[in-house]
Tab-separated table of C-alpha atoms in Angstrom:
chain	number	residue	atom	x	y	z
G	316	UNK	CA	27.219	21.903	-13.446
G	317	UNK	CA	24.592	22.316	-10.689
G	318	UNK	CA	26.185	22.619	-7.370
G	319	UNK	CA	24.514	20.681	-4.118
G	320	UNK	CA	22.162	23.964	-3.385
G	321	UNK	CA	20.713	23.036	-6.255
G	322	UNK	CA	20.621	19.872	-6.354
G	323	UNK	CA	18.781	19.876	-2.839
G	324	UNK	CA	16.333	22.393	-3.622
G	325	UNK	CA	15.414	20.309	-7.559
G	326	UNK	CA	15.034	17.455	-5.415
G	327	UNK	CA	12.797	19.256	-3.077
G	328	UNK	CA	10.454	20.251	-5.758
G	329	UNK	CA	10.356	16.387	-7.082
G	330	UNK	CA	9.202	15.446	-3.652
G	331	UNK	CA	6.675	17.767	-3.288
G	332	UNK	CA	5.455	17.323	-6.833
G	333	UNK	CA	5.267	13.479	-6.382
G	334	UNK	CA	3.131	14.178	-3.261
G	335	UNK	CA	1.113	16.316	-5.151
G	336	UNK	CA	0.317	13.912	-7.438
G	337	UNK	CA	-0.217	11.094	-4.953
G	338	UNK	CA	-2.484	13.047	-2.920
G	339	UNK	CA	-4.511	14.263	-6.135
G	340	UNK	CA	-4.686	10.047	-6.906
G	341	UNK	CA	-5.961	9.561	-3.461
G	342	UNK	CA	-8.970	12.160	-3.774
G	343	UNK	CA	-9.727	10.275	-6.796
G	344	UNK	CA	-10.227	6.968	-5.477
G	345	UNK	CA	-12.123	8.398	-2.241
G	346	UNK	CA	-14.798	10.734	-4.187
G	347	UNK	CA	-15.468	7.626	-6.158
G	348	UNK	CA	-16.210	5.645	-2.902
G	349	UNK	CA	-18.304	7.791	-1.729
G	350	UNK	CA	-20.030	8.034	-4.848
G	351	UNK	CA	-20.777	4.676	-5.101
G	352	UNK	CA	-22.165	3.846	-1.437
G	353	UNK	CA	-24.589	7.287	-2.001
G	354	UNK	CA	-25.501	5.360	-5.034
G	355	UNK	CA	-26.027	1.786	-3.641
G	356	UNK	CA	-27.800	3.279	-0.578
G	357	UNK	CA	-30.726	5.074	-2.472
G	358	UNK	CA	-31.466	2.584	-5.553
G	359	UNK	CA	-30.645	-0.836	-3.835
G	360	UNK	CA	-34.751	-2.100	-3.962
G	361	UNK	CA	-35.048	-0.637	-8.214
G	362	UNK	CA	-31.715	-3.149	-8.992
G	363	UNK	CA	-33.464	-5.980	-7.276
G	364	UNK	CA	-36.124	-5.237	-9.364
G	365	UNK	CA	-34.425	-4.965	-12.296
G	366	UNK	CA	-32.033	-8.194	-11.288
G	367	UNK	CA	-35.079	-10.688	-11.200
G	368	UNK	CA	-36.368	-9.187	-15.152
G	369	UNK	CA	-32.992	-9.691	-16.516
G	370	UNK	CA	-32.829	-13.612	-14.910
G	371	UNK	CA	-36.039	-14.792	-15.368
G	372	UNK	CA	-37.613	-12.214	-18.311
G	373	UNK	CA	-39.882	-11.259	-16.194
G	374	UNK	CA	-42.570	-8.721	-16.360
G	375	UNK	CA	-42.181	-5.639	-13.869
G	376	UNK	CA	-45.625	-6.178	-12.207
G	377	UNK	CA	-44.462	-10.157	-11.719
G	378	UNK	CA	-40.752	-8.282	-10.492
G	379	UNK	CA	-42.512	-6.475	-7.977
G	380	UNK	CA	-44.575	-9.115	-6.983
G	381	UNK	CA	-41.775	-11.276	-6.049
G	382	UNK	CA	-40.253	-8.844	-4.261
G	383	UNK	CA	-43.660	-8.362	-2.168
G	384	UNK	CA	-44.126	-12.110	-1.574
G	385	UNK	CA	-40.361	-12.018	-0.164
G	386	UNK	CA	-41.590	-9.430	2.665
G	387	UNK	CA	-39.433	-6.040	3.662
G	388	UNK	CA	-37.118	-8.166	5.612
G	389	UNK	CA	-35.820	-9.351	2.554
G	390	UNK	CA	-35.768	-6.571	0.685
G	391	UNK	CA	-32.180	-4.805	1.651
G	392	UNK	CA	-30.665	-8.478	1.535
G	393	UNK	CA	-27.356	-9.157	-0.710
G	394	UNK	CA	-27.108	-5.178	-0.303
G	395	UNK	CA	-23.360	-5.962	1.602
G	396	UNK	CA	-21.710	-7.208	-1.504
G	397	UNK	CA	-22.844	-4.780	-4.168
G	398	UNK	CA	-21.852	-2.123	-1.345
G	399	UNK	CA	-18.531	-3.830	-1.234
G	400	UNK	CA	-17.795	-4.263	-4.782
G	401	UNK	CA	-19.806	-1.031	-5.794
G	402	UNK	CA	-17.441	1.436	-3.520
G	403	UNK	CA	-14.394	-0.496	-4.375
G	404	UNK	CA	-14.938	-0.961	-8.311
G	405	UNK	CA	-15.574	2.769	-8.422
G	406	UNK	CA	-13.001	3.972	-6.417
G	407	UNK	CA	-10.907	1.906	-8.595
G	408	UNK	CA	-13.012	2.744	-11.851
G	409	UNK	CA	-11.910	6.874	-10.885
G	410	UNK	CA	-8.729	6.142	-9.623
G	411	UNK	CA	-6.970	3.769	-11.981
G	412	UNK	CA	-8.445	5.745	-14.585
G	413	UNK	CA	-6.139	8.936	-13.049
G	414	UNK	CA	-3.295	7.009	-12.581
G	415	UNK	CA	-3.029	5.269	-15.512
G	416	UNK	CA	-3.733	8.455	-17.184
G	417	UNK	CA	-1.150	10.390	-15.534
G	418	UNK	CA	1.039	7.082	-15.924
G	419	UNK	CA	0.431	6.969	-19.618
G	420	UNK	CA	0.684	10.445	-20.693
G	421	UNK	CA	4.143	11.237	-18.919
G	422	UNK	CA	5.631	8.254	-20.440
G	423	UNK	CA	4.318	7.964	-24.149
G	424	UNK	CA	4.124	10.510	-27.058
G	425	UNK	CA	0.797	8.854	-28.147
G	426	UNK	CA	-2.431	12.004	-28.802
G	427	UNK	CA	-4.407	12.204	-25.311
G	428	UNK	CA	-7.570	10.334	-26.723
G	429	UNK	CA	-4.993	7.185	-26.960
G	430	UNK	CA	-3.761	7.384	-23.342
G	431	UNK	CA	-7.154	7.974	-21.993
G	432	UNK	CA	-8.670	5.151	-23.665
G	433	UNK	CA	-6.387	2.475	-22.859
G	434	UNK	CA	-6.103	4.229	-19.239
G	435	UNK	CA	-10.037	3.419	-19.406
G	436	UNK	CA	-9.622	-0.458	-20.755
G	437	UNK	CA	-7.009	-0.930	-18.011
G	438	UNK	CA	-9.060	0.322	-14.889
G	439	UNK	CA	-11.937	-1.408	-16.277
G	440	UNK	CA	-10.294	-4.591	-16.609
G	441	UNK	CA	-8.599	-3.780	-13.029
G	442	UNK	CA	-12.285	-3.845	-11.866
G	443	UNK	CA	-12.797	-7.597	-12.933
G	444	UNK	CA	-11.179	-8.446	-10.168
G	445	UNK	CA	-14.178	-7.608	-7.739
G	446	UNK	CA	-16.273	-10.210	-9.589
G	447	UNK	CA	-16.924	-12.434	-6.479
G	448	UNK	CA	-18.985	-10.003	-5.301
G	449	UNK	CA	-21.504	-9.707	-7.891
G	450	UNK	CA	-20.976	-12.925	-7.967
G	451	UNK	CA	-22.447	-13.386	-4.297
G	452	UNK	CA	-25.085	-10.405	-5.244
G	453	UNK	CA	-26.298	-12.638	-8.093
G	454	UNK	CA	-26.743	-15.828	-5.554
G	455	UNK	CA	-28.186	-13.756	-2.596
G	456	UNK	CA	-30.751	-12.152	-4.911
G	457	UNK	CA	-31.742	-15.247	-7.145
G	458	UNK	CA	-35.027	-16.356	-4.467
G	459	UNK	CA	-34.105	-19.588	-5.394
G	460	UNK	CA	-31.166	-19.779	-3.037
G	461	UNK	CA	-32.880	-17.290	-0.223
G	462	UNK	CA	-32.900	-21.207	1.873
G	463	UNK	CA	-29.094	-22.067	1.090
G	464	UNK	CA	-27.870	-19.350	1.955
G	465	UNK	CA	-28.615	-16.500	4.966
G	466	UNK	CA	-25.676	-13.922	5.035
G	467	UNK	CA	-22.995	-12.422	2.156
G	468	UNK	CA	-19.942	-14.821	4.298
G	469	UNK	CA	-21.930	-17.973	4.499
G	470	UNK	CA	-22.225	-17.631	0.546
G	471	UNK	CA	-18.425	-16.704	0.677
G	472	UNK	CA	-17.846	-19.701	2.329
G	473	UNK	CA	-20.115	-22.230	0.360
G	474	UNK	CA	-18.210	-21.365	-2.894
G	475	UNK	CA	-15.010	-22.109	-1.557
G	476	UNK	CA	-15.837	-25.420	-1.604
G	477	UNK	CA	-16.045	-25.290	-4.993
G	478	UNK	CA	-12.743	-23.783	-6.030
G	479	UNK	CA	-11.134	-20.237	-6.742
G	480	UNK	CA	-12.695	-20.951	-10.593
G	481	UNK	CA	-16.464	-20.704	-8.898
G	482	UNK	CA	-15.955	-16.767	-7.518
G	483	UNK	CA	-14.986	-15.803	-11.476
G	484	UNK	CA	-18.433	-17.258	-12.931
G	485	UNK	CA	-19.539	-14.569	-15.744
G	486	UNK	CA	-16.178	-13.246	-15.878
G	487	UNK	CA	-15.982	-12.523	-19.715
G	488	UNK	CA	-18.905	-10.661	-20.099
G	489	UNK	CA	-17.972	-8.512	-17.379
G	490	UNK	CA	-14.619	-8.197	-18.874
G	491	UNK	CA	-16.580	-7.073	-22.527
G	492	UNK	CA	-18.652	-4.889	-20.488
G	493	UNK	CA	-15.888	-2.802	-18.529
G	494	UNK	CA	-13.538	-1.694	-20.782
G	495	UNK	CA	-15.881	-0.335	-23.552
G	496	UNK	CA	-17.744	1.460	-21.232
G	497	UNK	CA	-15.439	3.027	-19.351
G	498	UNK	CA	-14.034	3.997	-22.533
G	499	UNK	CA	-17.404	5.804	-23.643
G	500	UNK	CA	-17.686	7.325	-20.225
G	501	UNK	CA	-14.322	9.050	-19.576
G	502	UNK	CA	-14.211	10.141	-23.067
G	503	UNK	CA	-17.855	11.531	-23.650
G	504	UNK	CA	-18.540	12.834	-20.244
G	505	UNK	CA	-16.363	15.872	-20.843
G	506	UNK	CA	-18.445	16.859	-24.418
G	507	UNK	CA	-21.423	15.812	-22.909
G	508	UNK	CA	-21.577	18.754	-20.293
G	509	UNK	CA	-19.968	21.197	-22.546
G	510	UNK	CA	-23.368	20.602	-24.505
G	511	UNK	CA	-25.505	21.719	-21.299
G	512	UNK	CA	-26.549	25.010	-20.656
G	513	UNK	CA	-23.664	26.779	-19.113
G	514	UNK	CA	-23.629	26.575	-15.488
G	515	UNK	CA	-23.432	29.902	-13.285
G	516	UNK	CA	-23.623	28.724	-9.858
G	517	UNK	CA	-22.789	26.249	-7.552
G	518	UNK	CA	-26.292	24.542	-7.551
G	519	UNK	CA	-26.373	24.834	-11.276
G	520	UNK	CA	-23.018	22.676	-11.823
G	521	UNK	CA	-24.793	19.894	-9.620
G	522	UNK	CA	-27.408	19.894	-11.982
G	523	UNK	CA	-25.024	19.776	-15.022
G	524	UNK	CA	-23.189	17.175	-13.322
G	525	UNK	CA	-26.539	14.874	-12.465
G	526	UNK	CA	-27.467	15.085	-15.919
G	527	UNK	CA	-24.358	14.346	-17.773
G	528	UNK	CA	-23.691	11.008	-15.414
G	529	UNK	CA	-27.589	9.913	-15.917
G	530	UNK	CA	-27.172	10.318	-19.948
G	531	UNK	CA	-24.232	8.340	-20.094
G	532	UNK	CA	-25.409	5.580	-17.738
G	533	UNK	CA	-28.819	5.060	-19.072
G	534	UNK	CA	-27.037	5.223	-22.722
G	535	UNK	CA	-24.398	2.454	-21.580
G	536	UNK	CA	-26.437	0.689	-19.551
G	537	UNK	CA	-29.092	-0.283	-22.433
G	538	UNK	CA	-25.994	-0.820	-24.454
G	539	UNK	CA	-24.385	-2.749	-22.492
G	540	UNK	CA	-28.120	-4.618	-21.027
G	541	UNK	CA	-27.801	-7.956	-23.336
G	542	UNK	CA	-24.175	-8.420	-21.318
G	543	UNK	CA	-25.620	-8.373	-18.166
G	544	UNK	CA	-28.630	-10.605	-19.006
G	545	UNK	CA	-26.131	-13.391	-19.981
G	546	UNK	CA	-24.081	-12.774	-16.412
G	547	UNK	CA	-26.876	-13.033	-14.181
G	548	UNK	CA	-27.567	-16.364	-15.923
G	549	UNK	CA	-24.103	-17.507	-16.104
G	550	UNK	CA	-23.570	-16.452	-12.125
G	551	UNK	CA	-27.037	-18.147	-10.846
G	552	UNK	CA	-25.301	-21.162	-11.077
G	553	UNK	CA	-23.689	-22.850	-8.608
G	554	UNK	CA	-21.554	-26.244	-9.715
G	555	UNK	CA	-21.558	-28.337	-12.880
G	556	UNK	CA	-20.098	-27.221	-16.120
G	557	UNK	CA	-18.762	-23.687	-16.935
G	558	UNK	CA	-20.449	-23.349	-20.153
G	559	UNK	CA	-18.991	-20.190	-22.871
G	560	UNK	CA	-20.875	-17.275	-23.145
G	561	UNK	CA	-22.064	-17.227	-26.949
G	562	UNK	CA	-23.534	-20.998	-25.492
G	563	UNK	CA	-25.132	-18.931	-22.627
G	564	UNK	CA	-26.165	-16.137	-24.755
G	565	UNK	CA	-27.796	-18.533	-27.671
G	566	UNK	CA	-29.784	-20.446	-24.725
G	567	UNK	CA	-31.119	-16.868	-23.438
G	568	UNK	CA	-31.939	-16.264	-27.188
G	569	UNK	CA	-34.001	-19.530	-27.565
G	570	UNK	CA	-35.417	-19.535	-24.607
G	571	UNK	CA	-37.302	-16.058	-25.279
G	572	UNK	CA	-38.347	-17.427	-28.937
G	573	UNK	CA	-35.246	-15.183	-30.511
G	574	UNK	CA	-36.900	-11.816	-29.928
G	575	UNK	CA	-34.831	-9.029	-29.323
G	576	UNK	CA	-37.622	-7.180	-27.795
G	577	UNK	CA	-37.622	-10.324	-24.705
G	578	UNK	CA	-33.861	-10.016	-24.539
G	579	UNK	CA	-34.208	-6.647	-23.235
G	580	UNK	CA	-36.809	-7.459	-20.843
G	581	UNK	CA	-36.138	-5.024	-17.930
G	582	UNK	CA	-34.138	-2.630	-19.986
G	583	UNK	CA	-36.769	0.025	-19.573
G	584	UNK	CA	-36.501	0.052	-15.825
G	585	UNK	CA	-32.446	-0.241	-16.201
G	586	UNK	CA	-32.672	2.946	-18.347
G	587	UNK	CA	-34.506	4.766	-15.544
G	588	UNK	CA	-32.472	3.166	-12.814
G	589	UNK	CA	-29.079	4.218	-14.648
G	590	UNK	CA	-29.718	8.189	-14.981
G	591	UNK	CA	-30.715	7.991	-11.166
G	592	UNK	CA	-27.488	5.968	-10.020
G	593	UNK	CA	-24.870	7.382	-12.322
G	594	UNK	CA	-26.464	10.927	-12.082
G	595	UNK	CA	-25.991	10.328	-8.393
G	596	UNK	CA	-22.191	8.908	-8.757
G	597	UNK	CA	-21.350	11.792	-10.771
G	598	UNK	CA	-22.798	14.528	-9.428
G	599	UNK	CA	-21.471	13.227	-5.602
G	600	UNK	CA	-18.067	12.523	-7.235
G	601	UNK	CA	-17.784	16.041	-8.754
G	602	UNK	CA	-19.202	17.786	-5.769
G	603	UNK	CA	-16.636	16.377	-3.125
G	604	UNK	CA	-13.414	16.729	-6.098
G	605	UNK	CA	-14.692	20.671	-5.864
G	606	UNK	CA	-14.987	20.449	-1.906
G	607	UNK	CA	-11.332	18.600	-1.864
């Protein structure tokens, strides 16, 4: 029978090993902020870009132009709610992903690739609760609404009027979107860089890191482009009827005369955009988990 000496000192060690593990959580969820506001910081102006080809099918040269015509006063603006819900959706996205891990793994028998998947599926969908704000980003960066609205609150504000319902517009294709790719990047990230040459310095490890993340991104992000074409169009509107997204997705599909090819109009600069952004998130996340 284990006297109170014991008992104390078994007690001790759960304390300190719950700490443990609740600090470890914490530097999760903090890299991944970072991460992300490195990220939105340096390729802000390319997503605009990109943002205008995937609503309107656009041409780059035409995506540009608009941009030009809007004048460098305009070019940083919506940047507070993808900075908002970019540094909270990853910190989550890293986070949850550890936690429900951890969570998952001391509580089930199931093989590791189980509980990291449905760790994956679970912070994604944890994420889709952060869609008001590329929600706003969607309204703020459509030119069509650069006279309704002037700041990220005002657009907070006119959507109340419309109901909680309005902030969740283009909610199931971000819901499709999340949990498969978080899936494919937690589990391939891992193989990825043990497929890089092998890394014998500090600097070198950066590198690794950079071009692991920017592989996987560009690779979900053209997966995963058709998705976000139908959520732009779903969240540029504001009011009326909150039509399904194969109805969405079949208008797209007429409207750019059933060509796969127009469908992934601005998929090219996506691609390009992705290994610079999620080479960025996970080289800047690795980095400051090593400095931590």
């Amino acid at each position: 029978m284990m006297d109170s000496e014991d008992h104390v000192i078994t007690s001790s060690k759960q304390d300190i090993a719950h700490h443990i593990v609740k600090v470890s959580s914490g530097k999760h969820y903090f890299c991944g902020y970072c991460a992300a506001f490195t990220n939105i910081a340096i390729t802000f102006p390319i997503q605009k870009v990109l943002f205008r080809q995937q609503l309107y099918g656009v041409r780059l040269r035409e995506a540009v132009c608009q941009l030009q015509k809007d004048g460098i006063r305009n070019l940083y603006r919506g940047l507070l709610p993808p900075l908002m819900q970019k540094t909270t959706t990853l910190a989550l996205m890293f986070g949850l992903y550890e936690d429900f891990s951890s969570l998952l793994q001391r509580h089930t028998n199931a093989p590791e690739i189980v509980t990291c998947s449905v760790a994956a599926v679970l912070a994604g969908t944890s994420e889709a609760l952060l869609t008001p704000f590329e929600r706003v980003q969607t309204l703020l960066q459509d030119y069509k609404h650069h006279d309704r609205f002037t700041n990220t609150y005002q657009a907070f504000k006119v959507l109340k009027d419309y109901g909680i319902k309005e902030y969740y517009r283009g909610l199931v294709p971000i819901l499709i979107r999340n949990g498969p790719s978080n899936v494919l990047f937690f589990g391939l990230r891992g193989p990825i860089k043990q497929c890089l040459p092998e890394a014998t310095s500090y600097s070198a490890h950066l590198v690794n890191d950079f071009i692991c993340g920017g592989l996987l991104g560009a690779m979900l992000g053209f997966l995963f482009f058709p998705l976000n074409v139908v959520k732009a169009r779903m969240q540029s509107q504001m009011g009326g009827e909150f039509q399904s997204f194969p109805k969405v997705f079949m208008k797209i599909w007429l409207e750019r005369d059933r060509k796969l090819t127009h469908l992934f109009r601005g998929a090219h600069l996506n691609y390009h955009r992705s290994i610079i952004s999620w080479g960025i998130i996970n080289a800047t996340y690795e980095f400051l988990l090593k400095l931590l």
